[in-house]
Coordinates of C-alpha atoms in Angstrom, one line a residue:
M1 CA 51.4 107.6 125.6
G2 CA 53.8 109.0 128.1
H3 CA 53.9 112.8 128.1
G4 CA 52.1 114.3 125.1
G5 CA 48.7 115.0 123.9
S6 CA 47.6 114.2 120.4
K7 CA 46.4 117.2 118.4
S8 CA 45.5 117.5 114.8
S9 CA 48.1 117.5 112.1
S10 CA 48.7 117.1 108.5
S11 CA 47.3 113.9 107.0
D12 CA 49.7 111.8 105.0
E13 CA 48.7 109.2 102.5
S14 CA 46.6 106.4 103.7
A15 CA 48.7 103.7 105.3
D16 CA 46.7 100.9 103.9
G17 CA 49.1 100.7 101.0
G18 CA 46.3 100.0 98.5
G19 CA 46.7 96.9 96.4
S20 CA 44.2 94.6 94.8
D21 CA 44.1 92.3 97.8
S22 CA 43.3 95.0 100.4
K23 CA 39.7 93.9 100.8
S24 CA 40.7 90.3 101.4
R25 CA 43.0 90.9 104.3
P26 CA 42.9 93.1 107.5
S27 CA 43.6 96.8 106.9
Y28 CA 47.0 98.4 107.8
R29 CA 45.7 99.8 111.1
E30 CA 44.0 96.6 112.1
R31 CA 47.2 94.6 111.5
I32 CA 49.2 97.1 113.5
K33 CA 46.7 97.0 116.4
Q34 CA 46.9 93.2 116.4
K35 CA 50.7 93.4 116.5
F36 CA 51.0 95.8 119.5
H37 CA 47.8 95.9 121.5
L38 CA 47.8 92.1 122.0
H39 CA 51.5 91.7 122.6
R40 CA 52.5 94.1 125.5
P41 CA 56.0 93.2 126.4
P42 CA 56.7 91.8 129.9
T43 CA 59.7 94.1 130.4
T44 CA 62.5 91.6 130.3
S45 CA 65.8 92.0 128.6
Q46 CA 66.7 94.3 125.8
H47 CA 66.3 92.9 122.3
S48 CA 69.2 90.8 121.1
N49 CA 70.8 91.3 117.7
L50 CA 69.0 88.4 116.2
I51 CA 65.3 88.0 116.3
D52 CA 62.8 85.5 115.1
H53 CA 59.5 85.8 113.1
D54 CA 57.4 85.7 116.3
H55 CA 59.1 88.9 117.7
F56 CA 59.5 90.9 114.5
A57 CA 56.8 93.5 114.0
G58 CA 58.3 95.7 111.3
I59 CA 60.5 98.6 110.6
A60 CA 59.3 102.0 111.8
L61 CA 60.1 105.4 110.3
V62 CA 60.2 108.1 113.0
T63 CA 60.5 111.8 111.9
L64 CA 61.1 114.8 114.2
K65 CA 59.4 117.4 112.1
S66 CA 59.1 120.7 113.9
A67 CA 58.6 122.4 117.3
E68 CA 57.0 125.4 118.9
M69 CA 59.2 126.9 121.6
K70 CA 58.6 129.9 123.8
F71 CA 61.8 131.8 122.9
K72 CA 64.2 132.1 120.0
D73 CA 67.4 130.1 119.8
K74 CA 69.2 127.5 117.7
W75 CA 67.6 124.2 118.5
L76 CA 68.4 120.5 118.1
A77 CA 66.3 117.5 119.0
C78 CA 67.3 114.0 120.1
I79 CA 65.4 110.7 120.2
S80 CA 66.4 107.8 122.4
I81 CA 65.1 104.3 122.3
G82 CA 66.8 101.2 123.6
E83 CA 70.5 101.6 123.3
Q84 CA 70.3 104.0 120.5
T85 CA 70.2 107.8 120.4
F86 CA 70.0 110.0 117.3
R87 CA 70.0 113.8 116.9
T88 CA 68.8 116.3 114.3
Q89 CA 70.8 119.0 112.7
V90 CA 70.8 122.4 114.5
S91 CA 68.0 124.7 113.4
D92 CA 68.2 128.4 112.5
Q93 CA 67.7 131.0 115.2
T94 CA 63.9 130.8 115.7
N95 CA 61.2 129.8 118.1
N96 CA 59.6 127.5 115.5
P97 CA 62.4 125.2 114.5
E98 CA 61.9 122.8 111.6
W99 CA 64.1 119.7 111.2
N100 CA 62.2 117.1 109.2
S101 CA 64.8 114.6 110.4
E102 CA 64.0 110.9 110.1
K103 CA 65.3 107.6 111.2
K104 CA 64.3 104.0 110.8
F105 CA 64.1 101.6 113.8
L106 CA 63.6 97.9 114.1
V107 CA 60.4 97.3 116.0
E108 CA 59.9 94.1 118.1
K109 CA 56.9 93.0 120.0
N110 CA 58.9 92.4 123.1
G111 CA 61.5 95.1 122.5
P112 CA 62.0 98.7 123.6
H113 CA 58.9 100.9 122.8
L114 CA 59.2 104.0 125.0
A115 CA 61.1 106.7 123.2
R116 CA 62.3 109.9 124.8
V117 CA 62.4 113.0 122.7
S118 CA 64.6 115.8 124.1
V119 CA 64.9 119.4 122.8
F120 CA 68.1 121.4 123.5
E121 CA 69.0 125.1 123.0
T122 CA 72.5 125.3 121.5
N123 CA 73.9 128.6 122.6
K124 CA 76.6 127.1 124.8
L125 CA 80.2 126.1 123.7
S126 CA 80.8 123.1 125.9
K127 CA 77.3 121.7 126.3
N128 CA 73.7 122.6 125.4
N129 CA 70.8 123.1 127.7
L130 CA 67.9 120.7 127.9
I131 CA 64.7 122.8 127.7
G132 CA 61.9 120.2 127.2
Y133 CA 61.2 116.6 126.7
C134 CA 58.4 114.1 126.1
E135 CA 58.0 110.4 126.2
I136 CA 56.3 108.5 123.4
D137 CA 55.0 105.0 123.5
I138 CA 55.7 103.8 120.0
F139 CA 53.3 100.9 120.3
E140 CA 50.4 103.2 121.2
F141 CA 51.4 105.7 118.5
L142 CA 51.3 103.1 115.8
S143 CA 48.1 101.4 117.0
Q144 CA 46.0 104.6 117.5
A145 CA 42.7 104.9 115.5
S146 CA 43.8 108.1 113.6
D147 CA 44.7 107.8 109.9
S148 CA 47.4 110.5 110.3
D149 CA 51.0 109.5 111.0
V150 CA 51.7 112.9 112.6
E151 CA 51.0 113.9 116.2
V152 CA 51.8 116.9 118.3
F153 CA 53.3 116.3 121.8
E154 CA 53.7 118.7 124.7
L155 CA 57.2 119.3 125.8
F156 CA 57.7 119.4 129.6
D157 CA 60.3 121.2 131.7
P158 CA 62.8 118.6 133.0
S159 CA 62.7 120.4 136.4
S160 CA 58.9 120.2 136.7
S161 CA 57.0 117.6 134.7
N162 CA 53.7 119.6 135.0
V163 CA 55.1 122.8 133.3
M164 CA 54.8 122.8 129.5
V165 CA 57.6 124.6 127.7
G166 CA 56.6 123.9 124.0
K167 CA 55.3 121.4 121.5
I168 CA 56.9 119.1 119.0
S169 CA 55.4 117.4 115.9
V170 CA 56.4 113.8 115.4
S171 CA 55.4 111.4 112.7
C172 CA 55.7 107.6 112.9
S173 CA 54.7 104.9 110.4
I174 CA 55.6 101.3 110.0
E175 CA 56.3 98.8 107.3
D176 CA 54.7 95.6 108.5
P177 CA 56.4 92.3 107.5
I178 CA 54.1 91.9 104.5
E179 CA 55.2 95.2 103.0
T180 CA 58.8 94.9 104.1
E181 CA 59.4 92.1 101.6
K182 CA 58.3 94.3 98.7
S183 CA 60.2 97.3 100.1
F184 CA 63.3 95.2 100.5
A185 CA 63.2 94.1 96.9
R186 CA 62.7 97.7 95.8
R187 CA 65.8 98.8 97.6
I188 CA 67.8 95.9 96.2
L189 CA 66.6 96.8 92.7
S190 CA 67.6 100.4 93.1
I191 CA 71.2 99.6 93.6
V192 CA 71.8 98.8 89.9
D193 CA 68.7 100.3 88.2
Y194 CA 70.8 103.0 86.6
N195 CA 68.1 104.4 84.3
G196 CA 65.5 104.5 87.0
D197 CA 62.8 102.7 85.1
G198 CA 62.1 100.2 87.9
K199 CA 63.3 97.3 85.8
L200 CA 66.5 95.4 85.5
S201 CA 68.2 94.5 82.2
F202 CA 70.4 91.4 82.1
S203 CA 73.5 93.5 82.5
E204 CA 72.0 95.3 85.5
F205 CA 70.8 92.0 86.9
S206 CA 74.3 90.5 86.5
E207 CA 75.9 93.4 88.5
L208 CA 73.4 92.9 91.3
I209 CA 74.2 89.1 91.5
N210 CA 77.9 90.0 91.7
A211 CA 77.2 92.4 94.6
F212 CA 75.5 89.6 96.6
G213 CA 78.9 87.9 96.9
N214 CA 77.6 84.4 96.0
Q215 CA 80.0 82.8 93.6
L216 CA 77.7 79.9 92.9
A217 CA 74.9 82.2 91.9
A218 CA 77.3 84.3 89.8
R219 CA 77.9 81.3 87.6
K220 CA 74.2 80.8 87.1
K221 CA 73.2 84.4 86.1
E222 CA 71.4 83.5 82.9
E223 CA 69.5 80.7 84.5
L224 CA 68.4 83.0 87.4
F225 CA 67.5 85.8 85.0
K226 CA 65.2 83.5 83.0
A227 CA 63.7 82.2 86.2
A228 CA 63.0 85.8 87.4
D229 CA 61.7 87.0 84.0
V230 CA 58.3 85.3 84.4
N231 CA 56.5 87.2 81.6
G232 CA 59.4 86.9 79.2
D233 CA 59.7 90.5 78.3
G234 CA 63.5 90.6 78.7
V235 CA 63.6 92.6 81.9
V236 CA 63.1 91.9 85.6
S237 CA 60.5 94.0 87.4
M238 CA 60.4 94.8 91.1
D239 CA 57.6 92.2 91.7
E240 CA 59.6 89.6 89.8
L241 CA 62.7 90.3 91.7
A242 CA 60.9 90.1 95.0
T243 CA 59.5 86.7 94.0
L244 CA 62.9 85.4 93.0
L245 CA 64.5 86.5 96.3
A246 CA 61.8 85.0 98.4
V247 CA 61.8 81.6 96.5
Q248 CA 65.5 81.4 96.1
Q249 CA 66.3 82.3 99.7
E250 CA 64.3 79.3 100.7
R251 CA 66.0 76.9 98.2
E252 CA 69.5 78.2 97.7
P253 CA 70.1 81.7 99.2
L254 CA 71.5 84.3 96.8
I255 CA 72.8 86.9 99.2
N256 CA 75.9 86.1 101.2
C257 CA 77.0 89.6 102.1
C258 CA 75.4 93.1 102.4
P259 CA 75.8 95.0 99.1
V260 CA 76.1 98.3 101.0
C261 CA 78.5 97.6 104.0
G262 CA 79.9 94.3 102.9
E263 CA 79.1 92.5 106.2
L264 CA 78.8 88.7 105.9
L265 CA 75.3 87.5 106.5
E266 CA 74.0 84.3 108.0
I267 CA 72.7 82.5 104.9
S268 CA 70.0 80.5 106.8
D269 CA 68.7 83.5 108.6
K270 CA 66.5 85.2 105.9
L271 CA 64.6 87.5 108.3
N272 CA 67.7 89.1 110.0
S273 CA 69.5 89.4 106.6
M274 CA 66.4 91.3 105.3
I275 CA 66.3 93.5 108.4
H276 CA 70.0 94.3 108.2
M277 CA 69.9 95.2 104.5
S278 CA 66.7 97.2 104.8
L279 CA 68.2 99.4 107.4
C280 CA 71.6 99.5 105.8
F281 CA 70.3 100.5 102.4
D282 CA 68.4 103.4 104.0
E283 CA 71.7 104.6 105.6
G284 CA 73.2 104.6 102.2
T285 CA 70.5 106.6 100.4
G286 CA 71.2 109.9 102.1
N287 CA 67.5 110.2 103.1
Q288 CA 68.3 109.6 106.8
V289 CA 69.1 113.0 108.3
M290 CA 69.5 112.1 111.9
T291 CA 73.0 111.5 113.2
G292 CA 73.6 108.3 115.2
G293 CA 76.3 106.7 117.2
F294 CA 75.3 108.2 120.6
L295 CA 74.4 106.3 123.8
T296 CA 72.3 109.0 125.5
D297 CA 70.7 112.3 124.6
K298 CA 73.1 114.1 126.9
Q299 CA 76.0 112.8 124.9
A300 CA 74.3 113.7 121.6
S301 CA 73.7 117.3 122.8
Y302 CA 77.3 118.2 123.7
G303 CA 79.1 120.9 121.7
W304 CA 82.6 121.0 120.2
M305 CA 84.4 121.4 123.5
F306 CA 83.3 117.9 124.6
K307 CA 84.3 116.5 121.2
L308 CA 87.7 118.1 121.7
S309 CA 88.0 116.4 125.1
E310 CA 87.1 113.1 123.6
W311 CA 89.7 113.5 120.9
A312 CA 92.3 114.3 123.6
H313 CA 91.1 111.2 125.7
V314 CA 90.3 113.5 128.6
S315 CA 86.7 112.3 128.5
T316 CA 84.8 109.6 126.7
Y317 CA 81.5 107.7 126.6
D318 CA 81.3 103.9 126.8
V319 CA 79.3 101.1 128.3
G320 CA 81.2 98.9 130.7
L321 CA 83.9 99.3 133.3
N322 CA 84.4 103.0 134.3
S323 CA 88.2 103.4 134.4
G324 CA 90.4 106.1 133.0
S325 CA 88.6 108.6 130.8
S326 CA 85.5 106.4 130.7
A327 CA 85.0 107.2 134.3
S328 CA 83.9 110.7 133.3
H329 CA 80.4 109.4 132.4
I330 CA 78.3 106.7 134.0
V331 CA 75.8 105.1 131.6
V332 CA 73.2 102.7 132.9
F333 CA 70.3 100.7 131.4
D334 CA 66.8 101.7 132.5
R335 CA 64.9 98.4 133.0
R336 CA 61.4 99.9 132.8
K337 CA 62.0 102.2 129.8
K338 CA 64.4 99.8 128.1
R339 CA 67.0 102.5 127.2
L340 CA 70.4 103.8 128.2
V341 CA 70.4 106.8 130.5
E342 CA 73.3 108.8 131.9
E343 CA 73.7 109.3 135.6
I344 CA 74.0 113.0 136.7
I345 CA 77.1 113.7 138.7
D346 CA 79.0 117.0 139.2
G347 CA 82.1 117.2 136.9
K348 CA 84.4 118.5 139.7
I349 CA 83.5 115.5 141.9
V350 CA 84.2 113.1 138.9
L351 CA 87.7 114.6 138.5
S352 CA 88.4 114.3 142.2
M353 CA 87.3 110.7 142.4
R354 CA 89.4 109.8 139.3
A355 CA 92.4 111.4 140.9
I356 CA 92.0 109.6 144.2
Y357 CA 90.6 106.1 143.3
Q358 CA 92.1 105.5 139.8
S359 CA 95.8 105.9 140.8
K360 CA 98.3 104.5 143.3
V361 CA 99.2 108.0 144.3
G362 CA 95.6 108.9 145.2
L363 CA 95.2 105.8 147.3
G364 CA 98.6 106.4 148.8
I365 CA 97.3 109.7 150.1
M366 CA 94.2 108.0 151.5
D367 CA 96.5 105.6 153.4
K368 CA 98.3 108.6 155.0
G369 CA 95.4 110.1 156.8
A370 CA 92.8 110.9 154.2
K371 CA 90.6 108.1 155.5
E372 CA 90.3 109.9 158.8
I373 CA 89.6 113.2 156.9
L374 CA 86.7 111.5 155.0
Q375 CA 85.4 110.1 158.3
S376 CA 85.5 113.6 159.9
L377 CA 84.1 115.2 156.8
S378 CA 81.2 112.8 156.7
E379 CA 80.4 113.3 160.3
K380 CA 80.4 117.1 159.9
Q381 CA 78.3 117.0 156.8
G382 CA 75.8 114.7 158.6
K383 CA 75.4 117.2 161.4
K384 CA 75.0 120.0 158.8
M385 CA 72.3 118.2 157.0
N386 CA 70.4 117.7 160.2
S387 CA 70.3 121.4 160.9
V388 CA 67.3 123.6 160.2
E389 CA 69.5 125.8 158.0
S390 CA 70.1 122.8 155.6
A391 CA 66.5 122.9 154.4
K392 CA 67.4 125.8 152.1
D393 CA 69.6 123.4 150.1
I394 CA 66.6 121.3 149.0
P395 CA 65.5 123.5 146.0
A396 CA 69.0 123.5 144.6
F397 CA 69.2 119.7 145.0
L398 CA 66.0 119.2 143.2
Q399 CA 67.1 121.6 140.4
F400 CA 70.4 119.7 139.9
F401 CA 68.6 116.4 139.5
K402 CA 65.7 117.9 137.5
D403 CA 63.4 115.1 136.2
Q404 CA 65.0 112.3 138.3
I405 CA 63.0 113.0 141.5
N406 CA 59.2 112.6 141.3
L407 CA 57.7 114.7 144.0
A408 CA 54.3 113.3 143.3
E409 CA 55.4 110.0 144.8
V410 CA 56.6 111.6 148.1
K411 CA 54.4 110.9 151.1
Y412 CA 54.5 114.4 152.6
P413 CA 54.4 117.9 151.1
M414 CA 57.7 119.8 150.8
D415 CA 56.9 122.1 153.8
H416 CA 56.9 119.0 156.0
F417 CA 60.7 118.6 155.7
K418 CA 62.5 120.9 158.3
T419 CA 66.0 119.7 157.4
F420 CA 67.8 118.4 154.3
N421 CA 68.2 114.9 155.8
E422 CA 64.4 114.7 156.5
F423 CA 63.9 115.2 152.8
F424 CA 66.8 112.8 151.9
I425 CA 65.2 109.9 153.9
R426 CA 61.7 110.8 152.6
E427 CA 59.0 108.1 152.6
L428 CA 56.9 107.4 149.5
K429 CA 53.2 107.1 149.2
P430 CA 51.7 103.6 149.7
G431 CA 51.7 101.8 146.3
A432 CA 54.3 104.0 144.8
R433 CA 56.5 100.9 144.4
P434 CA 54.5 97.8 143.5
I435 CA 55.9 94.6 144.8
A436 CA 56.3 91.8 142.2
C437 CA 54.3 88.6 142.8
V438 CA 52.8 89.5 146.2
G439 CA 52.1 86.4 148.1
R440 CA 54.8 84.3 146.4
D441 CA 57.7 84.1 148.7
D442 CA 59.7 82.1 146.2
V443 CA 60.0 85.3 144.0
A444 CA 62.7 87.7 145.3
V445 CA 62.4 91.4 144.5
C446 CA 64.8 94.4 144.2
A447 CA 65.7 95.9 147.6
A448 CA 66.0 99.5 146.6
D449 CA 65.7 102.2 143.8
S450 CA 69.2 101.7 142.5
R451 CA 71.6 100.7 139.8
L452 CA 72.0 96.9 140.0
M453 CA 74.7 94.4 139.2
A454 CA 74.0 90.7 139.5
F455 CA 76.4 87.8 139.4
S456 CA 76.0 84.0 139.8
T457 CA 79.3 83.9 141.8
A458 CA 81.7 86.3 143.5
E459 CA 84.3 85.2 140.9
E460 CA 82.1 86.6 138.1
S461 CA 81.7 89.8 140.0
C462 CA 85.4 90.3 140.2
R463 CA 85.8 89.5 136.5
F464 CA 83.1 92.0 135.3
W465 CA 82.8 94.7 138.0
I466 CA 84.7 94.6 141.3
K467 CA 88.3 95.3 140.7
G468 CA 89.6 95.5 144.3
R469 CA 92.3 92.9 144.7
K470 CA 91.2 91.7 148.2
F471 CA 87.4 91.3 147.6
S472 CA 85.9 88.1 148.9
I473 CA 82.5 87.0 150.4
Q474 CA 84.2 86.3 153.7
G475 CA 85.7 89.8 153.7
L476 CA 82.4 91.3 152.9
L477 CA 80.5 89.5 155.6
G478 CA 83.2 89.6 158.3
N479 CA 83.5 87.0 160.9
I480 CA 79.8 86.0 161.3
P481 CA 79.4 82.3 162.1
C482 CA 77.6 81.3 158.9
S483 CA 79.7 83.2 156.3
N484 CA 81.0 79.9 154.9
A485 CA 77.4 79.1 153.7
F486 CA 77.7 81.9 151.2
I487 CA 81.0 80.8 149.5
D488 CA 80.3 80.5 145.8
G489 CA 77.0 82.1 146.4
T490 CA 75.0 84.6 144.2
L491 CA 75.9 88.3 144.6
V492 CA 73.5 91.2 143.9
I493 CA 74.7 94.8 144.3
F494 CA 72.2 97.7 144.6
R495 CA 74.0 101.1 144.3
L496 CA 72.0 104.1 145.4
A497 CA 72.8 107.5 144.0
P498 CA 72.0 110.8 145.9
Q499 CA 68.8 111.4 143.9
D500 CA 67.3 108.0 144.8
Y501 CA 64.7 107.1 147.4
H502 CA 67.1 106.2 150.2
R503 CA 65.1 103.6 152.1
F504 CA 66.0 100.0 151.5
H505 CA 63.6 97.1 151.8
F506 CA 63.6 93.3 152.2
P507 CA 64.1 91.3 149.0
V508 CA 62.7 88.1 150.6
S509 CA 60.5 87.0 153.4
G510 CA 61.9 85.4 156.5
T511 CA 63.3 85.9 160.0
I512 CA 66.2 88.1 161.0
E513 CA 68.7 85.8 162.6
Q514 CA 71.7 88.1 163.1
I515 CA 72.6 91.8 162.8
V516 CA 76.3 92.7 163.0
D517 CA 77.8 96.2 162.7
I518 CA 81.3 96.2 161.1
P519 CA 83.3 99.5 161.5
G520 CA 85.3 100.7 158.5
C521 CA 86.2 103.5 156.1
L522 CA 83.8 105.7 154.1
Y523 CA 85.1 105.4 150.5
T524 CA 82.7 106.4 147.8
V525 CA 80.6 103.5 146.3
N526 CA 80.7 105.2 142.9
P527 CA 81.8 102.8 140.1
I528 CA 84.9 104.9 139.7
A529 CA 86.0 103.4 143.1
V530 CA 84.4 100.0 142.7
N531 CA 86.2 99.5 139.3
S532 CA 89.5 100.6 140.8
K533 CA 92.1 97.9 141.4
Y534 CA 93.7 100.0 144.1
C535 CA 90.6 100.2 146.4
N536 CA 88.5 97.6 148.3
V537 CA 85.3 99.5 148.8
F538 CA 82.9 96.6 149.9
T539 CA 85.3 94.9 152.3
E540 CA 86.8 98.1 153.9
N541 CA 83.7 100.4 154.3
K542 CA 81.5 100.7 157.3
R543 CA 78.6 98.2 157.0
A544 CA 75.8 96.5 158.8
V545 CA 75.4 92.7 158.0
S546 CA 72.1 91.0 158.6
I547 CA 71.3 87.3 158.0
I548 CA 67.7 86.4 157.0
S549 CA 66.5 82.8 157.3
T550 CA 64.0 82.0 154.6
A551 CA 61.9 79.0 153.6
D552 CA 62.5 79.4 149.9
F553 CA 66.1 80.7 149.6
G554 CA 67.8 79.3 152.6
K555 CA 69.9 82.0 154.3
V556 CA 70.3 85.4 152.7
A557 CA 72.9 87.9 153.7
F558 CA 71.9 91.6 153.5
V559 CA 74.7 94.1 153.8
A560 CA 74.0 97.8 154.1
I561 CA 77.3 99.7 153.2
G562 CA 78.0 103.3 154.1
A563 CA 79.9 105.6 151.9
T564 CA 81.4 109.1 151.7
M565 CA 79.0 111.6 153.3
V566 CA 76.9 108.6 154.7
G567 CA 77.8 108.5 158.4
S568 CA 74.6 106.8 159.4
I569 CA 72.9 103.5 158.5
T570 CA 69.6 103.2 160.4
L571 CA 67.8 99.9 160.6
T572 CA 64.0 100.0 161.4
I573 CA 63.8 96.3 162.4
K574 CA 65.5 94.1 165.1
K575 CA 66.9 90.6 165.5
G576 CA 64.2 88.0 165.7
D577 CA 61.6 89.9 163.6
Y578 CA 59.7 88.1 160.9
V579 CA 59.5 90.2 157.7
Q580 CA 57.7 90.1 154.4
K581 CA 59.5 90.9 151.1
G582 CA 59.0 94.6 150.3
D583 CA 58.8 95.6 154.0
E584 CA 61.1 98.5 155.0
F585 CA 64.5 97.5 156.4
G586 CA 66.1 100.8 157.1
Y587 CA 67.6 104.0 155.5
F588 CA 70.8 105.8 154.7
S589 CA 71.3 109.4 155.6
F590 CA 72.8 111.9 153.1
G591 CA 75.0 110.6 150.3
G592 CA 75.4 107.7 148.0
S593 CA 75.3 104.2 149.4
T594 CA 75.0 100.5 148.5
V595 CA 73.2 97.3 149.6
V596 CA 74.7 93.9 148.7
C597 CA 72.7 90.7 148.9
V598 CA 74.4 87.3 149.0
F599 CA 72.3 84.2 148.4
E600 CA 73.5 80.6 149.1
K601 CA 74.9 78.7 146.1
D602 CA 72.2 77.5 143.7
S603 CA 69.4 79.0 145.7
I604 CA 68.1 81.6 143.2
A605 CA 67.7 81.9 139.5
L606 CA 68.3 85.6 138.8
D607 CA 66.4 87.2 135.9
E608 CA 68.2 86.8 132.7
D609 CA 68.2 90.5 131.7
L610 CA 70.0 91.4 134.9
L611 CA 72.6 88.8 134.4
A612 CA 73.1 89.7 130.7
N613 CA 73.6 93.4 131.5
S614 CA 76.0 92.6 134.3
T615 CA 78.2 90.5 132.1
R616 CA 78.6 93.6 129.9
S617 CA 79.6 95.5 133.0
L618 CA 76.4 97.6 132.5
E619 CA 74.4 98.5 135.6
T620 CA 70.6 98.2 135.4
L621 CA 68.5 101.0 136.8
V622 CA 65.8 99.2 138.8
S623 CA 63.0 100.3 141.1
L624 CA 62.2 98.8 144.5
G625 CA 59.9 95.8 144.2
M626 CA 60.8 94.8 140.6
Q627 CA 61.4 91.1 140.2
L628 CA 64.9 90.0 141.0
G629 CA 64.7 86.2 140.6
V630 CA 63.0 82.9 141.5
S631 CA 63.9 80.3 144.1
S632 CA 65.7 77.3 142.6
K633 CA 65.9 75.3 145.9
K634 CA 64.2 71.9 145.8
R635 CA 61.0 71.8 147.8
A636 CA 58.3 69.2 147.5
D637 CA 55.5 71.6 148.2
L638 CA 56.8 74.4 145.9
S639 CA 54.9 75.1 142.7
L640 CA 56.1 77.5 140.1
P641 CA 54.9 81.1 140.3
D642 CA 52.3 82.4 137.9
I643 CA 54.5 84.8 136.0
N644 CA 51.4 86.4 134.3
N645 CA 50.5 87.8 137.7
C646 CA 54.0 89.1 138.5
V647 CA 55.0 92.7 137.7
L648 CA 58.4 94.3 137.5
G649 CA 57.0 97.6 138.8
D650 CA 56.7 101.0 137.3

């Protein structure tokens, strides 16, 4: 269940829910096991706003109860799942904070299920320090054999995942669809049950019908009241109201708008209307203590200084194009964990890049000699990182990126690396990056650990991501003889950050037809520059263009692009070699860098989740070997891949 070990805790009420029919149907725990154990998600796209009955599993209540820390401070905790992050209130000065903060989540069988809980000390003005974290598999939590809803998880140091820094108590329970119907009716009834007796008089019932916003139903109040009052006692009970809502929604829906927020509801979509109002009513009760509206735990943890900078438009959080103040923070979607994460980047570097790449003045300076300065700086930095003295910078590098570098995957121990660059171009242990659909050359894979953008055409890439005015496929590939074959082709961008594994691999199997080196600048490949209309990163930077001839995708162009501080692109293959997808192609020396793959028009059907995120201008964090797409070229001997045997990778 991610990080965390289950230890005893308080036992809440039995989750069976009782009822006279409890013996005639599976128990609560058995139903939950059936929902989650047998429906492991295939890790595709994030859940959409609207879901169907086959995907709906229930509404979960997660409570961050308390923690045991190793020193006294004022503490807050955050929980992140999918594209949502919530935070508790700040505790008193203590080493045993208590929050008892709860939040309800929609649970889907194929939706996000790996939640990250982060605990911060709050003694800083501008930002708070992350002290410990754990990851909780909500599916496993809900389907475990224990009757208790509470579990204790170990909190781990973000700098070293094997060092425990505390413990946190978390509870999680779920209303399955059978119980949600009753719970929904109970919340509806509570809106106008002024005397709290659990029953509605005709006047209370009339106000409820008015709140539903259905004019037709409002003219038939007496008829509906009589239909609901089955036992004829002059009041409508919770069970009677639940029956009326269920029956009437099938015949002639009563509810046109949410009584709490006023949002118009899709009349024919009973399930999503119920989900919306169930969550919305809980927001309105005052029971939900956690504060929402955050994208990442880092954003949720910031102090008042950051809030002031947001107010002044100096800094802001958003998903999408990183321009202006939005360029202060880069938020990406983690494909494996199905949640938003923030990229770590030094604040001073962000300000510098914004000054240079987001203004005409900055780029004007670049045109007047700064390009040569960047080239010289990159060369000097490259020499420095190859010196024996540079090895002393490795611990600080690891500390800065904390939990984003997994040393357990590295092929050699730390004392093997005699220079910083030796560590930077580190190899991984065999099997650390599983390759999707091994043996199926019609399935392409991700070429690197990276942040990915995928577009069906170059035109789409310019609309959603690349803002340089002179970008084109021909400009990217240079004057290679076959560049016209890629016009209107599919474009995939793999952006590597400094903390990533910096070796890139083949996304497809085939023969290397050409390798052409194109000299150029060394602009940064950070989105701040890529999203700038004043800069043409991909067509002006130094790059190595390779053409791969394949049986399943036709020709594929593979472009390795250098960047600031990346003076060296090293290829470990040569022209004429036959390669398998997943084989190593080469590596970048110190710095960030990018790989761009271009497929011929209509040769590949990219995975839908990658396309969907890209049309939101949202990068997807992927690992080498995850599935990228499937060949769509017509071949008489080509059968479809067995998707059940394909993996995205861990």
